[in-house]
CSV table of C-alpha atoms in Angstrom, one decimal:
chain,number,residue,atom,x,y,z
A,1,ASP,CA,-5.9,11.8,-0.3
A,2,GLY,CA,-4.2,11.1,-3.4
A,3,LEU,CA,-6.0,7.8,-3.7
A,4,ALA,CA,-7.6,7.2,-6.5
A,5,ALA,CA,-5.6,10.1,-8.4
A,6,GLY,CA,-2.6,8.2,-8.1
A,7,THR,CA,-3.9,4.8,-9.0
A,8,ILE,CA,-5.9,6.3,-12.4
A,9,ALA,CA,-1.9,7.4,-12.4
A,10,ILE,CA,-0.5,4.1,-12.1
A,11,GLY,CA,-3.2,2.8,-14.5
A,12,ALA,CA,-3.1,5.5,-16.9
A,13,GLY,CA,0.8,5.4,-17.2
A,14,ALA,CA,1.0,1.5,-17.9
A,15,PHE,CA,-1.6,1.8,-20.2
A,16,PHE,CA,0.5,4.6,-22.5
A,17,VAL,CA,3.7,2.7,-23.0
A,18,TYR,CA,1.6,-0.7,-24.1
A,19,SER,CA,-0.7,1.9,-26.5
A,20,TYR,CA,3.2,2.6,-28.1
A,21,LEU,CA,4.6,-0.4,-27.7
A,22,LEU,CA,1.9,-2.2,-29.6
A,23,SER,CA,2.3,0.7,-32.1
A,24,ARG,CA,5.6,-0.4,-33.0
A,25,ILE,CA,4.6,-3.3,-33.2
A,26,MET,CA,2.1,-2.8,-35.3
A,27,GLY,CA,4.2,-0.6,-37.6
A,28,ALA,CA,2.5,3.0,-37.6
A,29,THR,CA,3.1,5.3,-38.9
A,30,SER,CA,3.2,7.9,-36.5
A,31,TYR,CA,3.4,6.5,-32.4
A,32,ALA,CA,1.0,9.5,-31.7
A,33,THR,CA,-2.1,7.5,-31.6
A,34,THR,CA,-5.3,8.8,-29.9
A,35,ALA,CA,-5.6,6.3,-27.3
A,36,SER,CA,-2.2,6.8,-25.9
A,37,LEU,CA,-3.0,10.9,-26.1
A,38,VAL,CA,-6.6,10.3,-24.6
A,39,VAL,CA,-3.8,8.4,-22.1
A,40,ILE,CA,-0.8,10.0,-21.5
A,41,ALA,CA,-3.2,13.3,-21.3
A,42,LEU,CA,-5.7,11.5,-18.3
A,43,LEU,CA,-2.0,11.0,-16.8
A,44,GLY,CA,-0.9,14.8,-17.1
A,45,VAL,CA,-4.5,15.9,-15.4
A,46,CYS,CA,-4.1,13.0,-12.4
A,47,LEU,CA,-0.5,14.2,-11.5
A,48,GLY,CA,-1.2,17.5,-11.4
A,49,PHE,CA,-4.3,17.8,-9.4
A,50,LEU,CA,-2.1,15.5,-6.5
A,51,TRP,CA,0.2,18.5,-6.2
A,52,PHE,CA,-3.5,19.8,-4.6
A,53,ASN,CA,-4.8,16.1,-3.1
A,54,PHE,CA,-2.4,15.5,-1.9
A,55,HIS,CA,-2.6,14.4,2.4
A,56,PRO,CA,-2.6,17.6,3.6
A,57,SER,CA,-5.3,18.0,0.5
A,58,SER,CA,-6.7,21.0,-0.3
A,59,ILE,CA,-8.6,20.3,-3.0
A,60,MET,CA,-11.6,16.4,-3.1
A,61,MET,CA,-11.9,15.2,-6.4
A,62,GLY,CA,-15.3,14.0,-5.3
A,63,GLY,CA,-17.6,13.0,-8.4
A,64,GLY,CA,-14.3,12.6,-10.7
A,65,ALA,CA,-12.7,9.0,-9.5
A,66,GLU,CA,-16.1,8.0,-12.6
A,67,THR,CA,-14.7,9.7,-14.9
A,68,LEU,CA,-11.4,9.0,-14.9
A,69,GLY,CA,-12.6,5.1,-14.5
A,70,LEU,CA,-14.7,6.2,-18.3
A,71,VAL,CA,-11.3,7.8,-19.8
A,72,LEU,CA,-9.6,5.5,-18.9
A,73,ALA,CA,-12.1,2.2,-20.7
A,74,SER,CA,-12.1,4.2,-23.6
A,75,ALA,CA,-8.8,4.4,-24.5
A,76,SER,CA,-8.6,0.5,-23.9
A,77,ILE,CA,-11.9,0.6,-26.5
A,78,ILE,CA,-9.7,2.9,-29.2
A,79,VAL,CA,-6.2,1.0,-28.3
A,80,THR,CA,-9.0,-3.2,-29.3
A,81,GLY,CA,-10.2,-1.3,-32.2
A,82,GLN,CA,-5.8,-1.2,-33.7
A,83,ILE,CA,-4.8,-4.2,-33.3
A,84,ASP,CA,-4.0,-6.1,-36.4
A,85,PRO,CA,-4.1,-9.9,-34.8
A,86,SER,CA,-2.1,-10.6,-38.7
A,87,VAL,CA,1.0,-8.5,-37.4
A,88,LEU,CA,1.4,-10.0,-34.3
A,89,GLY,CA,2.1,-13.3,-34.4
A,90,THR,CA,2.2,-15.3,-31.9
A,91,GLN,CA,1.7,-12.6,-29.4
A,92,GLN,CA,-1.8,-12.6,-30.5
A,93,LEU,CA,-3.5,-13.7,-27.7
A,94,PHE,CA,-1.7,-11.6,-25.1
A,95,VAL,CA,-1.7,-8.8,-27.6
A,96,GLY,CA,-5.3,-9.3,-27.4
A,97,ILE,CA,-6.5,-9.8,-23.9
A,98,LEU,CA,-4.5,-6.9,-22.8
A,99,PRO,CA,-7.2,-4.2,-23.4
A,100,ILE,CA,-9.5,-6.2,-21.3
A,101,LEU,CA,-7.0,-7.0,-18.7
A,102,LEU,CA,-5.3,-2.9,-18.0
A,103,PRO,CA,-8.2,-2.2,-16.8
A,104,LEU,CA,-9.3,-4.8,-14.4
A,105,ALA,CA,-5.7,-4.2,-13.1
A,106,VAL,CA,-6.3,-1.4,-12.0
A,107,ILE,CA,-9.7,-1.3,-10.0
A,108,PHE,CA,-8.3,-4.9,-9.5
A,109,ILE,CA,-7.4,-3.4,-5.5
A,110,PRO,CA,-10.5,-1.5,-5.4
A,111,VAL,CA,-13.4,-3.5,-6.4
A,112,LEU,CA,-10.9,-7.0,-3.3
A,113,ASN,CA,-11.5,-3.5,-1.1
A,114,LEU,CA,-15.8,-3.6,-1.9
A,115,ILE,CA,-16.0,-7.2,-1.6
A,116,VAL,CA,-13.7,-7.3,1.5
A,117,ALA,CA,-16.0,-4.8,2.9
A,118,SER,CA,-19.0,-5.9,2.2
A,119,ILE,CA,-18.3,-9.5,3.6
A,120,ARG,CA,-17.1,-7.7,6.9
A,121,ARG,CA,-20.0,-5.5,7.1
A,122,ILE,CA,-22.5,-8.9,6.6
A,123,ALA,CA,-20.7,-10.4,9.1
A,124,ARG,CA,-21.5,-8.1,10.7
A,125,GLY,CA,-24.6,-8.3,11.0
A,126,THR,CA,-25.4,-5.1,8.6
A,127,SER,CA,-25.6,-4.0,5.5
A,128,PRO,CA,-23.1,-4.4,2.8
A,129,PHE,CA,-24.3,-1.0,1.3
A,130,HIS,CA,-24.8,1.0,4.5
A,131,ALA,CA,-20.9,3.0,4.9
A,132,ASP,CA,-18.7,2.6,8.2
A,133,ARG,CA,-15.3,4.3,8.7
A,134,THR,CA,-14.0,0.5,9.4
A,135,SER,CA,-14.0,-1.7,6.6
A,136,HIS,CA,-11.7,-0.2,4.0
A,137,PHE,CA,-8.6,-1.7,3.6
A,138,HIS,CA,-7.2,1.9,4.1
A,139,ASP,CA,-10.0,2.8,6.6
A,140,ARG,CA,-8.2,-0.1,8.8
A,141,LEU,CA,-4.9,0.5,8.0
A,142,ILE,CA,-5.2,4.4,9.3
A,143,ALA,CA,-7.6,2.3,12.6
A,144,ARG,CA,-3.9,0.8,13.5
A,145,GLY,CA,-2.1,3.8,13.5
A,146,HIS,CA,-0.2,4.4,10.1
A,147,SER,CA,-0.6,7.9,7.8
A,148,HIS,CA,-3.1,9.1,5.4
A,149,ARG,CA,0.7,9.3,3.0
A,150,GLY,CA,1.5,5.3,4.2
A,151,VAL,CA,-2.0,4.0,3.6
A,152,VAL,CA,-2.2,5.8,0.1
A,153,ALA,CA,1.8,4.6,-0.7
A,154,ILE,CA,0.6,1.0,0.0
A,155,MET,CA,-2.1,1.0,-2.1
A,156,TRP,CA,-0.2,3.0,-4.8
A,157,MET,CA,2.3,0.3,-4.6
A,158,TRP,CA,-0.3,-3.4,-5.3
A,159,THR,CA,-1.7,-0.9,-7.9
A,160,ALA,CA,2.1,-1.4,-9.6
A,161,ILE,CA,2.5,-4.4,-8.6
A,162,VAL,CA,-0.3,-5.9,-11.1
A,163,CYS,CA,0.0,-3.2,-14.2
A,164,VAL,CA,3.5,-4.1,-14.9
A,165,PRO,CA,4.0,-7.2,-15.2
A,166,SER,CA,0.3,-7.1,-16.4
A,167,VAL,CA,2.7,-4.3,-19.9
A,168,ALA,CA,5.3,-6.4,-20.0
A,169,LEU,CA,3.7,-9.9,-20.9
A,170,LEU,CA,4.0,-8.0,-24.5
A,171,ILE,CA,7.6,-8.1,-25.1
A,172,PHE,CA,8.8,-10.8,-22.9
A,173,ASP,CA,7.7,-14.5,-22.1
A,174,TRP,CA,5.1,-15.4,-19.5
A,175,TRP,CA,7.7,-17.3,-17.0
A,176,LYS,CA,10.5,-14.8,-16.6
A,177,ILE,CA,7.7,-12.3,-15.4
A,178,ALA,CA,6.9,-14.8,-13.2
A,179,LEU,CA,10.1,-15.0,-11.8
A,180,SER,CA,10.3,-11.5,-11.7
A,181,THR,CA,7.6,-11.1,-10.1
A,182,LEU,CA,7.3,-13.2,-7.2
A,183,PRO,CA,10.4,-12.3,-5.7
A,184,VAL,CA,8.7,-8.7,-5.7
A,185,PHE,CA,4.8,-9.8,-4.7
A,186,VAL,CA,6.4,-11.6,-1.2
A,187,ILE,CA,8.5,-8.3,-0.5
A,188,ALA,CA,5.9,-6.7,-0.8
A,189,LEU,CA,3.3,-8.8,0.7
A,190,VAL,CA,6.0,-8.9,3.9
A,191,ALA,CA,6.3,-4.7,4.2
A,192,THR,CA,2.3,-5.0,3.8
A,193,VAL,CA,2.2,-7.4,6.9
A,194,ARG,CA,4.1,-5.7,8.5
A,195,GLN,CA,2.3,-2.4,8.7
A,196,PHE,CA,-0.4,-3.6,10.6
A,197,PRO,CA,1.0,-3.9,14.1
A,198,THR,CA,-1.9,-5.0,16.1
A,199,SER,CA,-0.3,-2.9,19.4
A,200,HIS,CA,-1.6,0.2,17.9
A,201,TYR,CA,-5.0,-1.7,16.2
A,202,ARG,CA,-8.0,0.4,18.2
A,203,SER,CA,-11.1,-1.7,19.3
A,204,ARG,CA,-14.2,-2.0,17.8
A,205,GLU,CA,-16.0,0.7,20.4
A,206,ASP,CA,-13.2,3.0,19.5
A,207,GLU,CA,-13.8,2.6,15.6
A,208,GLU,CA,-18.1,2.9,16.4
A,209,LYS,CA,-17.7,5.9,18.3
A,210,ILE,CA,-15.0,6.6,14.9
A,211,ASN,CA,-18.6,6.5,12.9
A,212,VAL,CA,-20.1,8.1,15.5
A,213,GLU,CA,-18.2,10.9,15.6
A,214,LEU,CA,-17.7,11.3,12.0
């Protein structure tokens, strides 16, 4: 509940800041560019939906996650077409890769989740395409006794940790971002590890029983 909408909202917010700053750097006559309007509308949609989708949800997203991803990808294509390398100077490299980096930053946690879940399934001798409720990050956190809201908050936190420094590359030197991000990364890592108390972890038999019941 709230995982997809919250993750995309964070990514759309980061993309809006990026698009707005890019418009200022490029000296655009209007800061209300198409890309900015698309992502800020996407952010509004996600926040409005979260009111009903955050746990305990009264509305489920269903297949809407694909549409959110499509809109975010479209915004990245629009932004790429607005870049004028002759105006950017030393920022040309970072600005040029950000339209690619930001969407990847948004989907970093879901893709990592997909890879790790597939490895776990193969290690158990099952197909990586076989659905279960024990392989994904959020399922394993819940199995350790955490609430839905707490698990979603952890996933949101890591999405923000990846997205915010990516946007910051537009206006700050990379080494400054690295120095400021490293402590946050360490704190988030420690906080996440502390959310895995082994005493609350269900046995594999309990997890398999949950799968059967679901």
